[in-house]
């Protein structure tokens, strides 16, 4: 398979499987994932693997037929010095949206799922890196002070334009987002627009209009050209950072 060795694709597939398990067991205290929940690519890979007896014998030494994971289980921490929300995570979420749509969820339910998922990943990132929202010192270890300054101005802008409060982590989340996509732009890396993210953005016209203003402000401040597709990602982030979400 051409996907062998593609860690990003593996990560995406794992998250898709988890999303499907969550969707199918929303009213249950436990989530059970079987082969029926796996993507077609994973299933076909398992069939190929089954024909390799030596590989199966090695796997059987470290894997049980049934694996149970509890919320309080000790897990191995994996160190990472990159923040991938704006690019990798948004693309993964877009894939999840396609999966949820194929399973019959309406756009409102998909939007809620995506916002919740973004917040879960943000909280995990903050916890792993020991962030405290009472000071910018920790944030300055990851983000240029100029970006933090710009984000504070953006916070004033969106507070003036949108009729609701934002979460306490707004400065952190938006600063990390801006830092990441500016780094990608400076490196000349391109990202294709995800149709599902665009569709979600169009469901929030007020936030979408503000996102355009935010992109324009960042372009002017840093004298850099930002793709219009970033409006969709900024919109989704603004929606996800609203306070008191249901």
CSV table of C-alpha atoms in Angstrom, one decimal:
chain,number,residue,atom,x,y,z
A,1,UNK,CA,0.0,0.0,0.0
A,2,UNK,CA,1.2,3.5,-0.8
A,3,UNK,CA,0.2,4.6,2.8
A,4,UNK,CA,2.8,2.4,4.5
A,5,UNK,CA,5.0,4.5,6.6
A,6,UNK,CA,2.6,7.5,6.5
A,7,UNK,CA,2.3,8.4,10.2
A,8,UNK,CA,0.0,11.2,9.5
A,9,UNK,CA,-2.4,8.9,7.7
A,10,UNK,CA,-2.2,6.4,10.5
A,11,UNK,CA,-3.0,9.1,13.1
A,12,UNK,CA,-6.0,10.2,11.0
A,13,UNK,CA,-7.3,6.7,10.7
A,14,UNK,CA,-7.0,6.1,14.4
A,15,UNK,CA,-8.9,9.3,15.2
A,16,UNK,CA,-11.6,8.4,12.6
A,17,UNK,CA,-12.1,5.0,14.2
A,18,UNK,CA,-12.4,6.7,17.7
A,19,UNK,CA,-14.9,9.2,16.3
A,20,UNK,CA,-17.0,6.4,14.9
A,21,UNK,CA,-16.9,4.5,18.2
A,22,UNK,CA,-17.9,7.6,20.1
A,23,UNK,CA,-20.8,8.3,17.7
A,24,UNK,CA,-22.1,4.7,18.0
A,25,UNK,CA,-22.0,4.7,21.8
A,26,UNK,CA,-23.0,8.2,22.8
A,27,UNK,CA,-25.7,6.9,25.2
A,28,UNK,CA,-23.4,4.2,26.6
A,29,UNK,CA,-20.9,4.4,29.5
A,30,UNK,CA,-18.5,2.3,27.5
A,31,UNK,CA,-17.2,2.6,23.9
A,32,UNK,CA,-16.7,-0.7,22.2
A,33,UNK,CA,-14.7,-0.7,18.9
A,34,UNK,CA,-14.7,-3.8,16.7
A,35,UNK,CA,-13.5,-4.6,13.2
A,36,UNK,CA,-16.8,-3.3,11.8
A,37,UNK,CA,-15.8,0.2,13.0
A,38,UNK,CA,-12.5,0.2,11.2
A,39,UNK,CA,-11.9,2.0,7.9
A,40,UNK,CA,-11.8,0.0,4.7
A,41,UNK,CA,-8.0,0.6,4.4
A,42,UNK,CA,-7.3,-0.8,7.9
A,43,UNK,CA,-9.6,-3.8,7.3
A,44,UNK,CA,-7.8,-4.7,4.1
A,45,UNK,CA,-4.5,-4.3,5.8
A,46,UNK,CA,-5.5,-6.7,8.5
A,47,UNK,CA,-6.5,-9.2,5.9
A,48,UNK,CA,-3.1,-8.9,4.3
A,49,UNK,CA,-1.4,-9.2,7.7
A,50,UNK,CA,-3.4,-12.4,8.5
A,51,UNK,CA,-1.7,-14.1,5.6
A,52,UNK,CA,1.8,-13.4,7.1
A,53,UNK,CA,2.0,-16.0,9.9
A,54,UNK,CA,5.4,-14.8,11.2
A,55,UNK,CA,4.2,-11.2,11.6
A,56,UNK,CA,1.0,-12.4,13.3
A,57,UNK,CA,3.0,-14.5,15.7
A,58,UNK,CA,5.1,-11.5,16.7
A,59,UNK,CA,2.0,-9.3,17.2
A,60,UNK,CA,0.3,-12.0,19.3
A,61,UNK,CA,3.1,-11.7,21.8
A,62,UNK,CA,2.3,-8.1,22.5
A,63,UNK,CA,-1.4,-7.7,21.7
A,64,UNK,CA,-4.4,-9.3,23.4
A,65,UNK,CA,-7.5,-10.3,21.5
A,66,UNK,CA,-9.4,-7.8,23.5
A,67,UNK,CA,-7.9,-4.6,24.9
A,68,UNK,CA,-9.6,-2.5,27.5
A,69,UNK,CA,-8.6,1.1,28.2
A,70,UNK,CA,-10.0,3.0,31.2
A,71,UNK,CA,-10.0,6.8,31.7
A,72,UNK,CA,-7.6,6.6,34.7
A,73,UNK,CA,-5.1,4.2,33.1
A,74,UNK,CA,-1.5,5.4,33.1
A,75,UNK,CA,-0.4,6.3,29.6
A,76,UNK,CA,3.0,6.9,28.1
A,77,UNK,CA,3.7,10.6,27.4
A,78,UNK,CA,5.0,11.4,24.0
A,79,UNK,CA,7.1,14.5,23.8
A,80,UNK,CA,6.4,16.9,20.9
A,81,UNK,CA,7.6,20.4,20.3
A,82,UNK,CA,5.1,21.3,17.5
A,83,UNK,CA,1.6,22.6,17.7
A,84,UNK,CA,-0.4,21.2,14.9
A,85,UNK,CA,-4.0,22.3,15.5
A,86,UNK,CA,-4.4,24.7,12.5
A,87,UNK,CA,-3.2,22.3,9.9
A,88,UNK,CA,-3.0,18.6,10.8
A,89,UNK,CA,-5.8,18.6,13.3
A,90,UNK,CA,-8.1,20.6,11.2
A,91,UNK,CA,-7.6,18.3,8.3
A,92,UNK,CA,-8.3,15.3,10.6
A,93,UNK,CA,-11.4,17.0,11.9
A,94,UNK,CA,-12.5,17.6,8.3
A,95,UNK,CA,-12.2,13.8,7.7
A,96,UNK,CA,-14.3,13.2,10.8
A,97,UNK,CA,-17.0,15.5,9.5
A,98,UNK,CA,-17.2,13.5,6.3
A,99,UNK,CA,-17.5,10.3,8.4
A,100,UNK,CA,-20.2,11.8,10.6
A,101,UNK,CA,-22.1,13.1,7.5
A,102,UNK,CA,-22.0,9.6,5.9
A,103,UNK,CA,-23.4,8.2,9.1
A,104,UNK,CA,-26.4,10.5,8.8
A,105,UNK,CA,-25.7,13.3,11.2
A,106,UNK,CA,-27.0,16.7,10.2
A,107,UNK,CA,-24.7,19.7,9.9
A,108,UNK,CA,-25.6,21.2,13.3
A,109,UNK,CA,-24.6,18.0,15.1
A,110,UNK,CA,-21.4,17.8,13.0
A,111,UNK,CA,-20.5,21.4,14.0
A,112,UNK,CA,-21.1,20.7,17.6
A,113,UNK,CA,-18.9,17.6,17.4
A,114,UNK,CA,-16.1,19.5,15.7
A,115,UNK,CA,-16.1,22.3,18.2
A,116,UNK,CA,-16.1,19.9,21.1
A,117,UNK,CA,-13.2,17.9,19.5
A,118,UNK,CA,-11.1,21.1,19.1
A,119,UNK,CA,-11.6,22.0,22.7
A,120,UNK,CA,-10.6,18.5,23.9
A,121,UNK,CA,-7.4,18.7,21.9
A,122,UNK,CA,-6.7,22.2,23.2
A,123,UNK,CA,-7.2,21.2,26.8
A,124,UNK,CA,-4.9,18.2,26.3
A,125,UNK,CA,-2.2,20.4,24.8
A,126,UNK,CA,-2.4,22.9,27.7
A,127,UNK,CA,-2.3,20.1,30.3
A,128,UNK,CA,0.7,18.4,28.6
A,129,UNK,CA,2.7,21.7,28.5
A,130,UNK,CA,1.7,23.0,31.9
A,131,UNK,CA,0.0,26.2,30.7
A,132,UNK,CA,-1.6,28.6,33.2
A,133,UNK,CA,-3.9,31.3,31.8
A,134,UNK,CA,-2.9,33.8,34.5
A,135,UNK,CA,0.3,34.7,32.8
A,136,UNK,CA,1.8,35.0,29.3
A,137,UNK,CA,5.2,33.8,30.3
A,138,UNK,CA,4.6,30.1,29.4
A,139,UNK,CA,3.0,31.1,26.1
A,140,UNK,CA,6.0,33.2,25.3
A,141,UNK,CA,8.1,30.0,25.3
A,142,UNK,CA,6.1,28.9,22.2
A,143,UNK,CA,5.0,32.1,20.5
A,144,UNK,CA,6.8,35.3,19.4
A,145,UNK,CA,5.8,38.2,21.7
A,146,UNK,CA,4.6,40.1,18.6
A,147,UNK,CA,2.1,37.4,17.9
A,148,UNK,CA,0.8,37.6,21.5
A,149,UNK,CA,0.5,41.4,21.1
A,150,UNK,CA,-1.4,41.0,17.8
A,151,UNK,CA,-3.7,38.4,19.4
A,152,UNK,CA,-4.6,40.7,22.2
A,153,UNK,CA,-5.7,43.3,19.6
A,154,UNK,CA,-7.6,40.6,17.8
A,155,UNK,CA,-9.4,39.7,21.1
A,156,UNK,CA,-10.5,43.3,21.4
A,157,UNK,CA,-11.7,43.3,17.8
A,158,UNK,CA,-13.8,40.1,18.1
A,159,UNK,CA,-15.2,41.1,21.5
A,160,UNK,CA,-16.4,44.3,19.9
A,161,UNK,CA,-17.9,42.5,16.8
A,162,UNK,CA,-19.5,39.4,18.3
A,163,UNK,CA,-22.2,39.4,21.0
A,164,UNK,CA,-20.9,36.8,23.4
A,165,UNK,CA,-18.0,36.0,25.7
A,166,UNK,CA,-15.0,33.9,24.9
A,167,UNK,CA,-13.2,31.2,26.9
A,168,UNK,CA,-10.3,32.1,29.1
A,169,UNK,CA,-7.9,30.3,26.8
A,170,UNK,CA,-8.7,32.6,23.8
A,171,UNK,CA,-5.3,34.3,23.7
A,172,UNK,CA,-3.5,31.0,24.0
A,173,UNK,CA,-5.4,29.2,21.4
A,174,UNK,CA,-5.5,32.0,18.9
A,175,UNK,CA,-1.8,32.9,19.4
A,176,UNK,CA,-0.8,29.2,18.8
A,177,UNK,CA,-2.9,29.1,15.7
A,178,UNK,CA,-1.5,32.3,14.2
A,179,UNK,CA,2.1,31.2,15.1
A,180,UNK,CA,1.6,27.9,13.4
A,181,UNK,CA,0.1,29.0,10.1
A,182,UNK,CA,2.6,31.9,9.8
A,183,UNK,CA,5.4,29.4,10.2
A,184,UNK,CA,3.8,27.2,7.5
A,185,UNK,CA,3.5,30.2,5.2
A,186,UNK,CA,7.1,31.3,5.8
A,187,UNK,CA,8.2,27.7,4.9
A,188,UNK,CA,6.2,27.8,1.7
A,189,UNK,CA,4.0,24.9,2.7
A,190,UNK,CA,0.6,24.7,1.1
A,191,UNK,CA,-2.6,23.4,2.5
A,192,UNK,CA,-5.6,22.4,0.5
A,193,UNK,CA,-9.0,23.7,1.6
A,194,UNK,CA,-11.1,21.2,3.4
A,195,UNK,CA,-14.7,21.2,2.0
A,196,UNK,CA,-16.2,20.2,5.4
A,197,UNK,CA,-14.4,23.0,7.3
A,198,UNK,CA,-15.7,25.5,4.6
A,199,UNK,CA,-19.2,24.2,5.0
A,200,UNK,CA,-19.1,24.6,8.8
A,201,UNK,CA,-17.7,28.2,8.4
A,202,UNK,CA,-20.6,29.2,6.1
A,203,UNK,CA,-23.0,28.1,8.9
A,204,UNK,CA,-21.6,31.0,11.0
A,205,UNK,CA,-21.8,34.1,8.8
A,206,UNK,CA,-21.1,36.6,11.7
A,207,UNK,CA,-17.9,34.7,12.8
A,208,UNK,CA,-16.9,34.3,9.1
A,209,UNK,CA,-17.1,38.0,8.5
A,210,UNK,CA,-15.0,38.7,11.6
A,211,UNK,CA,-12.5,36.0,10.6
A,212,UNK,CA,-11.9,37.9,7.3
A,213,UNK,CA,-11.2,41.1,9.3
A,214,UNK,CA,-8.8,39.1,11.5
A,215,UNK,CA,-6.9,37.7,8.5
A,216,UNK,CA,-6.6,41.2,7.0
A,217,UNK,CA,-5.3,42.6,10.2
A,218,UNK,CA,-2.7,39.9,10.5
A,219,UNK,CA,-1.6,40.4,6.9
A,220,UNK,CA,-1.2,44.1,7.4
A,221,UNK,CA,0.7,43.7,10.7
A,222,UNK,CA,3.2,41.1,9.5
A,223,UNK,CA,3.2,42.2,5.8
A,224,UNK,CA,2.5,38.7,4.6
A,225,UNK,CA,-0.1,37.3,2.2
A,226,UNK,CA,-2.4,34.8,3.9
A,227,UNK,CA,-4.6,32.4,1.7
A,228,UNK,CA,-8.3,33.3,1.9
A,229,UNK,CA,-9.0,29.7,2.9
A,230,UNK,CA,-7.6,30.6,6.4
A,231,UNK,CA,-10.9,32.5,6.9
A,232,UNK,CA,-12.6,29.1,7.3
A,233,UNK,CA,-10.2,27.9,9.9
A,234,UNK,CA,-10.3,31.1,11.8
A,235,UNK,CA,-14.1,30.9,11.8
A,236,UNK,CA,-14.1,27.4,13.2
A,237,UNK,CA,-11.6,28.4,15.9
A,238,UNK,CA,-13.7,31.5,16.9
A,239,UNK,CA,-16.9,29.3,17.1
A,240,UNK,CA,-15.0,26.7,19.2
A,241,UNK,CA,-13.7,29.3,21.6
A,242,UNK,CA,-17.1,30.7,22.6
A,243,UNK,CA,-17.8,30.5,26.3
A,244,UNK,CA,-20.7,28.5,27.7
A,245,UNK,CA,-21.1,26.1,24.8
A,246,UNK,CA,-23.9,23.6,25.1
